[in-house]
Amino acid sequence: MDLTYTEEEQDFRARLRAWLTKVLPELPAKPSPDDWPGRRAYDLGWQRRLYEAGYAGLHWPVDAGGRGATPTQHLIFLEETERAGAPYVGANFVGLLHAGPTVAAEGTAEQRARWLPPVLRGDEVWCQGFSEPDAGSDLASLRTRAVRDGDDYVISGSKIWTSHAEVADWCELLVRTDPGAPKHRGISWLAMPMDAPGVSVRPLRTLAGSAEFAQVFLDEVRVPVANRVGAENDGWRVTMVTLSFERGTAFVGEVVACRRTLGELARTAKANGRWDDPVLRRRLGRLYGEFGALWRLTQWNVSEAERSAGGVPGIGGSVFKLAYSHARQELYDTAAEVLGAQCLSLEEEWTLDRLSSLSYTIAAGTSQIQRNIVAERILGLPKGR
């Protein structure tokens, strides 16, 4: 793969950088971390600015409402927005990075027309209703049931770790539509309106004190059959498409952020005397090399996704997810070494990031699950009994 930039790509970078320089000072102040309605409005306001400027959905295909940009332009966008300190997707990350691309790849023309433009315009927020309290890492053992009743499914059950459920308009929901089928074959993927009767949301507070997660309870919620993406009982295959996006390309911006954090760590260590420790310097140097390699892997994964049918990332996303999760944890463990006693203060941004990093070997598929995928689908090893 050619990793150099063409003249057209350099021009794209210059125009984007000029736009960011102009528009970022015009943004309102960020709301409090606990003000989720305010954060929703802030994040969607930024998405609308991107849409109006032609930068929304760069990585989406044109027929899904995206801009059809090249993989390199997409990566340049991520580099420049992170370098400039622009807002991240925030409350809209499920719609932009998971549900939207899944609907683009698997949905009907009517479904794409209904759900994709509002995501790109910053009109609607999605959440993810996959995990369940009793399922653990075995997602296919989910128990939330959907019983067909005419043109509707009637759904009962509960979901957990549902990001931004309290401010979401839609939920990408996995349900069991055939309890008698083998567990991977009786699942369907639905788009559920969060304001439907019978949906209740209970926020969950994290170790860092925030409440971006929730448990969602479903009491005979009626969802139209027309909201099913893919065939009935084919939801596991559609879910693998969603997880391919989640593991393969959704963390791209975070790699850029981690590389920036690494530079800030080095500058802080030089300022507070920790740079004199040769062990710490070697650790920072090794992390520099590791995140550089992860960025190259990111470029490859994004390019492969763009070349594949429907823009779906391949199993290389599991390699990335596994390596990135552990590298991120080590990065913020190193930040704790640099900060010293300050790392105990929740006022420090790096402290909150360190607490958040603890979840990365669990979220979006545990590291154990990723190792199984790599072993079976890349290395060709037999499945465990």
GROMACS .gro file of C-alpha atoms in nm:
model
  385
    1MET     CA    1   0.000   0.000   0.000
    2ASP     CA    2   0.131   0.344  -0.092
    3LEU     CA    3   0.143   0.552   0.227
    4THR     CA    4   0.255   0.878   0.064
    5TYR     CA    5   0.013   1.166   0.001
    6THR     CA    6  -0.095   1.281  -0.343
    7GLU     CA    7  -0.128   1.647  -0.436
    8GLU     CA    8  -0.507   1.613  -0.414
    9GLU     CA    9  -0.480   1.469  -0.063
   10GLN     CA   10  -0.244   1.743   0.047
   11ASP     CA   11  -0.493   1.999  -0.084
   12PHE     CA   12  -0.771   1.823   0.111
   13ARG     CA   13  -0.560   1.850   0.427
   14ALA     CA   14  -0.493   2.220   0.373
   15ARG     CA   15  -0.861   2.302   0.315
   16LEU     CA   16  -0.967   2.100   0.619
   17ARG     CA   17  -0.703   2.262   0.838
   18ALA     CA   18  -0.816   2.608   0.729
   19TRP     CA   19  -1.180   2.523   0.800
   20LEU     CA   20  -1.096   2.391   1.149
   21THR     CA   21  -0.894   2.703   1.225
   22LYS     CA   22  -1.197   2.915   1.138
   23VAL     CA   23  -1.478   2.715   1.297
   24LEU     CA   24  -1.336   2.579   1.623
   25PRO     CA   25  -1.317   2.919   1.799
   26GLU     CA   26  -1.687   2.964   1.721
   27LEU     CA   27  -1.795   2.655   1.917
   28PRO     CA   28  -1.986   2.703   2.244
   29ALA     CA   29  -1.833   2.591   2.574
   30LYS     CA   30  -1.846   2.220   2.643
   31PRO     CA   31  -2.122   2.120   2.886
   32SER     CA   32  -2.060   1.947   3.217
   33PRO     CA   33  -1.965   1.576   3.188
   34ASP     CA   34  -2.283   1.484   3.377
   35ASP     CA   35  -2.512   1.697   3.161
   36TRP     CA   36  -2.606   1.435   2.904
   37PRO     CA   37  -2.882   1.634   2.732
   38GLY     CA   38  -2.632   1.919   2.702
   39ARG     CA   39  -2.362   1.686   2.572
   40ARG     CA   40  -2.604   1.541   2.319
   41ALA     CA   41  -2.687   1.891   2.191
   42TYR     CA   42  -2.316   1.983   2.178
   43ASP     CA   43  -2.214   1.665   1.992
   44LEU     CA   44  -2.499   1.689   1.743
   45GLY     CA   45  -2.428   2.057   1.690
   46TRP     CA   46  -2.074   1.965   1.587
   47GLN     CA   47  -2.208   1.691   1.360
   48ARG     CA   48  -2.433   1.944   1.186
   49ARG     CA   49  -2.135   2.171   1.124
   50LEU     CA   50  -1.948   1.879   0.968
   51TYR     CA   51  -2.248   1.794   0.753
   52GLU     CA   52  -2.295   2.149   0.628
   53ALA     CA   53  -1.923   2.178   0.547
   54GLY     CA   54  -1.920   1.848   0.357
   55TYR     CA   55  -1.712   1.653   0.609
   56ALA     CA   56  -1.982   1.423   0.752
   57GLY     CA   57  -1.969   1.057   0.657
   58LEU     CA   58  -1.640   1.072   0.471
   59HIS     CA   59  -1.599   0.698   0.524
   60TRP     CA   60  -1.957   0.617   0.417
   61PRO     CA   61  -2.037   0.523   0.055
   62VAL     CA   62  -2.210   0.786  -0.159
   63ASP     CA   63  -2.524   0.574  -0.202
   64ALA     CA   64  -2.559   0.572   0.180
   65GLY     CA   65  -2.542   0.950   0.199
   66GLY     CA   66  -2.167   0.965   0.260
   67ARG     CA   67  -1.904   1.163   0.073
   68GLY     CA   68  -1.726   0.871  -0.087
   69ALA     CA   69  -1.386   1.003   0.020
   70THR     CA   70  -1.077   0.790  -0.020
   71PRO     CA   71  -0.944   0.596   0.281
   72THR     CA   72  -0.649   0.834   0.297
   73GLN     CA   73  -0.876   1.139   0.307
   74HIS     CA   74  -1.069   0.977   0.590
   75LEU     CA   75  -0.746   0.924   0.783
   76ILE     CA   76  -0.632   1.280   0.711
   77PHE     CA   77  -0.964   1.403   0.851
   78LEU     CA   78  -0.907   1.207   1.171
   79GLU     CA   79  -0.548   1.327   1.203
   80GLU     CA   80  -0.636   1.692   1.152
   81THR     CA   81  -0.944   1.702   1.374
   82GLU     CA   82  -0.752   1.535   1.657
   83ARG     CA   83  -0.450   1.763   1.608
   84ALA     CA   84  -0.677   2.067   1.624
   85GLY     CA   85  -0.860   1.944   1.936
   86ALA     CA   86  -1.195   1.923   1.755
   87PRO     CA   87  -1.487   1.744   1.926
   88TYR     CA   88  -1.511   1.368   1.884
   89VAL     CA   89  -1.834   1.197   1.774
   90GLY     CA   90  -1.939   1.170   2.140
   91ALA     CA   91  -2.300   1.068   2.200
   92ASN     CA   92  -2.340   0.993   1.828
   93PHE     CA   93  -2.068   0.728   1.807
   94VAL     CA   94  -2.301   0.425   1.776
   95GLY     CA   95  -2.494   0.583   1.491
   96LEU     CA   96  -2.188   0.704   1.303
   97LEU     CA   97  -1.950   0.416   1.365
   98HIS     CA   98  -2.165   0.105   1.426
   99ALA     CA   99  -2.536   0.118   1.341
  100GLY     CA  100  -2.510   0.355   1.045
  101PRO     CA  101  -2.244   0.156   0.859
  102THR     CA  102  -2.438  -0.166   0.933
  103VAL     CA  103  -2.758  -0.025   0.785
  104ALA     CA  104  -2.556   0.105   0.490
  105ALA     CA  105  -2.416  -0.244   0.429
  106GLU     CA  106  -2.720  -0.459   0.513
  107GLY     CA  107  -3.033  -0.242   0.509
  108THR     CA  108  -3.296  -0.201   0.239
  109ALA     CA  109  -3.320   0.114   0.030
  110GLU     CA  110  -3.610   0.230   0.248
  111GLN     CA  111  -3.418   0.167   0.570
  112ARG     CA  112  -3.112   0.351   0.441
  113ALA     CA  113  -3.327   0.648   0.338
  114ARG     CA  114  -3.500   0.661   0.677
  115TRP     CA  115  -3.211   0.614   0.920
  116LEU     CA  116  -2.889   0.726   0.758
  117PRO     CA  117  -2.951   1.096   0.669
  118PRO     CA  118  -3.057   1.188   1.028
  119VAL     CA  119  -2.736   1.034   1.164
  120LEU     CA  120  -2.518   1.229   0.922
  121ARG     CA  121  -2.710   1.553   0.978
  122GLY     CA  122  -2.685   1.524   1.356
  123ASP     CA  123  -3.060   1.486   1.406
  124GLU     CA  124  -3.073   1.147   1.580
  125VAL     CA  125  -2.865   0.945   1.828
  126TRP     CA  126  -2.836   0.565   1.842
  127CYS     CA  127  -2.739   0.332   2.125
  128GLN     CA  128  -2.638  -0.036   2.118
  129GLY     CA  129  -2.857  -0.303   2.279
  130PHE     CA  130  -2.633  -0.609   2.251
  131SER     CA  131  -2.492  -0.708   2.594
  132GLU     CA  132  -2.712  -0.868   2.858
  133PRO     CA  133  -2.667  -0.915   3.235
  134ASP     CA  134  -2.654  -1.297   3.215
  135ALA     CA  135  -2.470  -1.340   2.885
  136GLY     CA  136  -2.119  -1.229   2.979
  137SER     CA  137  -1.879  -1.252   2.685
  138ASP     CA  138  -2.102  -1.507   2.511
  139LEU     CA  139  -2.315  -1.260   2.317
  140ALA     CA  140  -2.499  -1.537   2.132
  141SER     CA  141  -2.649  -1.663   2.459
  142LEU     CA  142  -2.873  -1.355   2.480
  143ARG     CA  143  -3.224  -1.413   2.616
  144THR     CA  144  -3.420  -1.102   2.517
  145ARG     CA  145  -3.712  -1.249   2.321
  146ALA     CA  146  -3.910  -1.113   2.028
  147VAL     CA  147  -4.239  -1.286   1.947
  148ARG     CA  148  -4.395  -1.217   1.608
  149ASP     CA  149  -4.747  -1.068   1.631
  150GLY     CA  150  -4.870  -0.967   1.289
  151ASP     CA  151  -4.657  -0.681   1.159
  152ASP     CA  152  -4.481  -0.633   1.493
  153TYR     CA  153  -4.237  -0.809   1.721
  154VAL     CA  154  -4.328  -0.802   2.091
  155ILE     CA  155  -4.004  -0.780   2.289
  156SER     CA  156  -3.929  -0.856   2.653
  157GLY     CA  157  -3.593  -0.869   2.829
  158SER     CA  158  -3.310  -0.637   2.931
  159LYS     CA  159  -2.981  -0.502   2.799
  160ILE     CA  160  -2.683  -0.368   2.988
  161TRP     CA  161  -2.385  -0.136   2.920
  162THR     CA  162  -2.601   0.050   2.671
  163SER     CA  163  -2.403   0.364   2.592
  164HIS     CA  164  -2.599   0.693   2.593
  165ALA     CA  165  -2.933   0.512   2.613
  166GLU     CA  166  -3.085   0.797   2.811
  167VAL     CA  167  -3.038   1.042   2.521
  168ALA     CA  168  -3.078   0.800   2.227
  169ASP     CA  169  -3.356   0.805   1.969
  170TRP     CA  170  -3.289   0.454   1.834
  171CYS     CA  171  -3.130   0.132   1.954
  172GLU     CA  172  -2.958  -0.134   1.744
  173LEU     CA  173  -3.111  -0.430   1.925
  174LEU     CA  174  -3.036  -0.801   1.920
  175VAL     CA  175  -3.329  -1.028   2.004
  176ARG     CA  176  -3.398  -1.399   2.002
  177THR     CA  177  -3.669  -1.469   1.745
  178ASP     CA  178  -3.638  -1.850   1.745
  179PRO     CA  179  -3.563  -1.992   2.091
  180GLY     CA  180  -3.562  -2.347   1.952
  181ALA     CA  181  -3.283  -2.284   1.701
  182PRO     CA  182  -2.910  -2.323   1.778
  183LYS     CA  183  -2.814  -2.011   1.967
  184HIS     CA  184  -2.630  -1.841   1.679
  185ARG     CA  185  -2.916  -1.904   1.435
  186GLY     CA  186  -3.220  -1.776   1.623
  187ILE     CA  187  -3.119  -1.408   1.651
  188SER     CA  188  -3.248  -1.100   1.465
  189TRP     CA  189  -3.114  -0.742   1.439
  190LEU     CA  190  -3.378  -0.472   1.495
  191ALA     CA  191  -3.390  -0.093   1.502
  192MET     CA  192  -3.598  -0.003   1.808
  193PRO     CA  193  -3.730   0.348   1.880
  194MET     CA  194  -3.629   0.441   2.234
  195ASP     CA  195  -3.957   0.623   2.296
  196ALA     CA  196  -4.165   0.309   2.236
  197PRO     CA  197  -4.401   0.215   2.522
  198GLY     CA  198  -4.242  -0.040   2.754
  199VAL     CA  199  -3.883   0.088   2.722
  200SER     CA  200  -3.728   0.207   3.048
  201VAL     CA  201  -3.370   0.321   3.107
  202ARG     CA  202  -3.172   0.300   3.431
  203PRO     CA  203  -2.836   0.487   3.419
  204LEU     CA  204  -2.527   0.305   3.551
  205ARG     CA  205  -2.248   0.500   3.722
  206THR     CA  206  -1.891   0.405   3.632
  207LEU     CA  207  -1.575   0.392   3.843
  208ALA     CA  208  -1.493   0.743   3.724
  209GLY     CA  209  -1.831   0.872   3.842
  210SER     CA  210  -1.987   0.924   3.499
  211ALA     CA  211  -2.313   0.771   3.380
  212GLU     CA  212  -2.275   0.718   3.005
  213PHE     CA  213  -2.394   0.357   3.040
  214ALA     CA  214  -2.740   0.230   3.126
  215GLN     CA  215  -2.943  -0.084   3.173
  216VAL     CA  216  -3.246  -0.093   2.944
  217PHE     CA  217  -3.559  -0.286   3.038
  218LEU     CA  218  -3.804  -0.400   2.770
  219ASP     CA  219  -4.158  -0.486   2.876
  220GLU     CA  220  -4.360  -0.611   2.579
  221VAL     CA  221  -4.221  -0.343   2.350
  222ARG     CA  222  -4.371  -0.349   2.002
  223VAL     CA  223  -4.128  -0.296   1.713
  224PRO     CA  224  -4.242  -0.316   1.348
  225VAL     CA  225  -4.111  -0.611   1.148
  226ALA     CA  226  -4.010  -0.350   0.888
  227ASN     CA  227  -3.742  -0.237   1.137
  228ARG     CA  228  -3.556  -0.566   1.106
  229VAL     CA  229  -3.223  -0.536   0.925
  230GLY     CA  230  -3.149  -0.859   0.741
  231ALA     CA  231  -3.364  -1.169   0.739
  232GLU     CA  232  -3.536  -1.312   1.046
  233ASN     CA  233  -3.294  -1.532   1.242
  234ASP     CA  234  -3.001  -1.402   1.035
  235GLY     CA  235  -2.910  -1.145   1.300
  236TRP     CA  236  -2.587  -1.313   1.405
  237ARG     CA  237  -2.440  -1.259   1.060
  238VAL     CA  238  -2.557  -0.896   1.061
  239THR     CA  239  -2.409  -0.859   1.410
  240MET     CA  240  -2.071  -0.975   1.280
  241VAL     CA  241  -2.091  -0.688   1.030
  242THR     CA  242  -2.161  -0.445   1.317
  243LEU     CA  243  -1.874  -0.585   1.525
  244SER     CA  244  -1.642  -0.567   1.224
  245PHE     CA  245  -1.703  -0.192   1.210
  246GLU     CA  246  -1.676  -0.160   1.589
  247ARG     CA  247  -1.341  -0.341   1.605
  248GLY     CA  248  -1.198  -0.252   1.267
  249THR     CA  249  -1.249   0.121   1.218
  250ALA     CA  250  -1.437   0.272   1.514
  251PHE     CA  251  -1.119   0.320   1.721
  252VAL     CA  252  -0.928   0.500   1.446
  253GLY     CA  253  -0.959   0.845   1.600
  254GLU     CA  254  -0.852   0.712   1.938
  255VAL     CA  255  -0.519   0.591   1.799
  256VAL     CA  256  -0.447   0.946   1.687
  257ALA     CA  257  -0.544   1.074   2.033
  258CYS     CA  258  -0.315   0.821   2.204
  259ARG     CA  259  -0.020   0.928   1.990
  260ARG     CA  260  -0.084   1.288   2.092
  261THR     CA  261  -0.111   1.186   2.458
  262LEU     CA  262   0.222   1.005   2.430
  263GLY     CA  263   0.389   1.328   2.319
  264GLU     CA  264   0.230   1.516   2.607
  265LEU     CA  265   0.353   1.250   2.848
  266ALA     CA  266   0.709   1.290   2.725
  267ARG     CA  267   0.691   1.669   2.766
  268THR     CA  268   0.545   1.636   3.116
  269ALA     CA  269   0.814   1.386   3.216
  270LYS     CA  270   1.086   1.628   3.103
  271ALA     CA  271   0.924   1.909   3.300
  272ASN     CA  272   0.881   1.720   3.631
  273GLY     CA  273   1.209   1.527   3.630
  274ARG     CA  274   1.068   1.181   3.554
  275TRP     CA  275   1.252   1.186   3.221
  276ASP     CA  276   1.572   1.110   3.409
  277ASP     CA  277   1.449   0.754   3.470
  278PRO     CA  278   1.593   0.541   3.185
  279VAL     CA  279   1.333   0.267   3.237
  280LEU     CA  280   1.053   0.519   3.185
  281ARG     CA  281   1.223   0.659   2.874
  282ARG     CA  282   1.253   0.309   2.725
  283ARG     CA  283   0.886   0.246   2.801
  284LEU     CA  284   0.782   0.568   2.629
  285GLY     CA  285   1.002   0.482   2.332
  286ARG     CA  286   0.852   0.137   2.299
  287LEU     CA  287   0.500   0.280   2.319
  288TYR     CA  288   0.592   0.531   2.050
  289GLY     CA  289   0.689   0.243   1.823
  290GLU     CA  290   0.381   0.041   1.914
  291PHE     CA  291   0.134   0.320   1.841
  292GLY     CA  292   0.319   0.396   1.519
  293ALA     CA  293   0.268   0.034   1.416
  294LEU     CA  294  -0.098   0.049   1.521
  295TRP     CA  295  -0.147   0.355   1.302
  296ARG     CA  296  -0.003   0.168   1.003
  297LEU     CA  297  -0.234  -0.125   1.081
  298THR     CA  298  -0.521   0.124   1.102
  299GLN     CA  299  -0.436   0.255   0.757
  300TRP     CA  300  -0.435  -0.098   0.622
  301ASN     CA  301  -0.766  -0.190   0.790
  302VAL     CA  302  -0.941   0.123   0.663
  303SER     CA  303  -0.810   0.067   0.311
  304GLU     CA  304  -0.920  -0.298   0.317
  305ALA     CA  305  -1.265  -0.197   0.441
  306GLU     CA  306  -1.303   0.053   0.159
  307ARG     CA  307  -1.207  -0.213  -0.098
  308SER     CA  308  -1.439  -0.481   0.041
  309ALA     CA  309  -1.800  -0.537  -0.059
  310GLY     CA  310  -2.013  -0.292   0.138
  311GLY     CA  311  -1.707  -0.135   0.300
  312VAL     CA  312  -1.706  -0.396   0.580
  313PRO     CA  313  -1.373  -0.435   0.764
  314GLY     CA  314  -1.213  -0.777   0.769
  315ILE     CA  315  -1.089  -0.992   1.054
  316GLY     CA  316  -0.778  -0.775   1.076
  317GLY     CA  317  -0.995  -0.563   1.304
  318SER     CA  318  -0.960  -0.828   1.575
  319VAL     CA  319  -0.581  -0.805   1.553
  320PHE     CA  320  -0.605  -0.429   1.590
  321LYS     CA  321  -0.859  -0.441   1.875
  322LEU     CA  322  -0.647  -0.689   2.071
  323ALA     CA  323  -0.322  -0.495   2.032
  324TYR     CA  324  -0.480  -0.152   2.081
  325SER     CA  325  -0.666  -0.244   2.402
  326HIS     CA  326  -0.347  -0.353   2.577
  327ALA     CA  327  -0.136  -0.069   2.436
  328ARG     CA  328  -0.390   0.185   2.562
  329GLN     CA  329  -0.387   0.035   2.910
  330GLU     CA  330  -0.007   0.045   2.918
  331LEU     CA  331  -0.009   0.404   2.793
  332TYR     CA  332  -0.219   0.520   3.087
  333ASP     CA  333  -0.030   0.303   3.335
  334THR     CA  334   0.276   0.493   3.212
  335ALA     CA  335   0.086   0.820   3.257
  336ALA     CA  336   0.037   0.723   3.622
  337GLU     CA  337   0.416   0.680   3.657
  338VAL     CA  338   0.474   1.022   3.506
  339LEU     CA  339   0.213   1.192   3.725
  340GLY     CA  340   0.321   1.024   4.049
  341ALA     CA  341   0.085   1.104   4.337
  342GLN     CA  342  -0.122   1.328   4.108
  343CYS     CA  343  -0.257   1.014   3.938
  344LEU     CA  344  -0.485   0.963   4.240
  345SER     CA  345  -0.677   1.282   4.163
  346LEU     CA  346  -0.996   1.255   3.958
  347GLU     CA  347  -0.933   1.615   3.852
  348GLU     CA  348  -0.655   1.491   3.625
  349GLU     CA  349  -0.770   1.408   3.271
  350TRP     CA  350  -0.515   1.127   3.243
  351THR     CA  351  -0.652   0.969   3.562
  352LEU     CA  352  -1.000   0.952   3.412
  353ASP     CA  353  -0.857   0.817   3.087
  354ARG     CA  354  -0.671   0.550   3.284
  355LEU     CA  355  -0.990   0.438   3.456
  356SER     CA  356  -1.165   0.432   3.119
  357SER     CA  357  -0.883   0.226   2.965
  358LEU     CA  358  -0.953  -0.059   3.207
  359SER     CA  359  -1.268  -0.141   3.009
  360TYR     CA  360  -1.099  -0.169   2.671
  361THR     CA  361  -0.997  -0.535   2.709
  362ILE     CA  362  -1.367  -0.611   2.772
  363ALA     CA  363  -1.565  -0.367   2.553
  364ALA     CA  364  -1.634  -0.453   2.187
  365GLY     CA  365  -1.539  -0.815   2.252
  366THR     CA  366  -1.300  -0.929   2.524
  367SER     CA  367  -0.934  -0.990   2.451
  368GLN     CA  368  -1.001  -1.362   2.500
  369ILE     CA  369  -1.267  -1.350   2.227
  370GLN     CA  370  -1.032  -1.159   1.996
  371ARG     CA  371  -0.759  -1.420   2.051
  372ASN     CA  372  -1.004  -1.695   1.958
  373ILE     CA  373  -1.097  -1.511   1.638
  374VAL     CA  374  -0.733  -1.459   1.544
  375ALA     CA  375  -0.650  -1.823   1.623
  376GLU     CA  376  -0.940  -1.971   1.427
  377ARG     CA  377  -0.988  -1.734   1.135
  378ILE     CA  378  -0.635  -1.612   1.068
  379LEU     CA  379  -0.406  -1.886   1.199
  380GLY     CA  380  -0.641  -2.170   1.107
  381LEU     CA  381  -0.623  -2.336   1.449
  382PRO     CA  382  -0.904  -2.574   1.549
  383LYS     CA  383  -1.188  -2.455   1.769
  384GLY     CA  384  -1.173  -2.547   2.135
  385ARG     CA  385  -1.404  -2.817   2.261
   0.00000   0.00000   0.00000
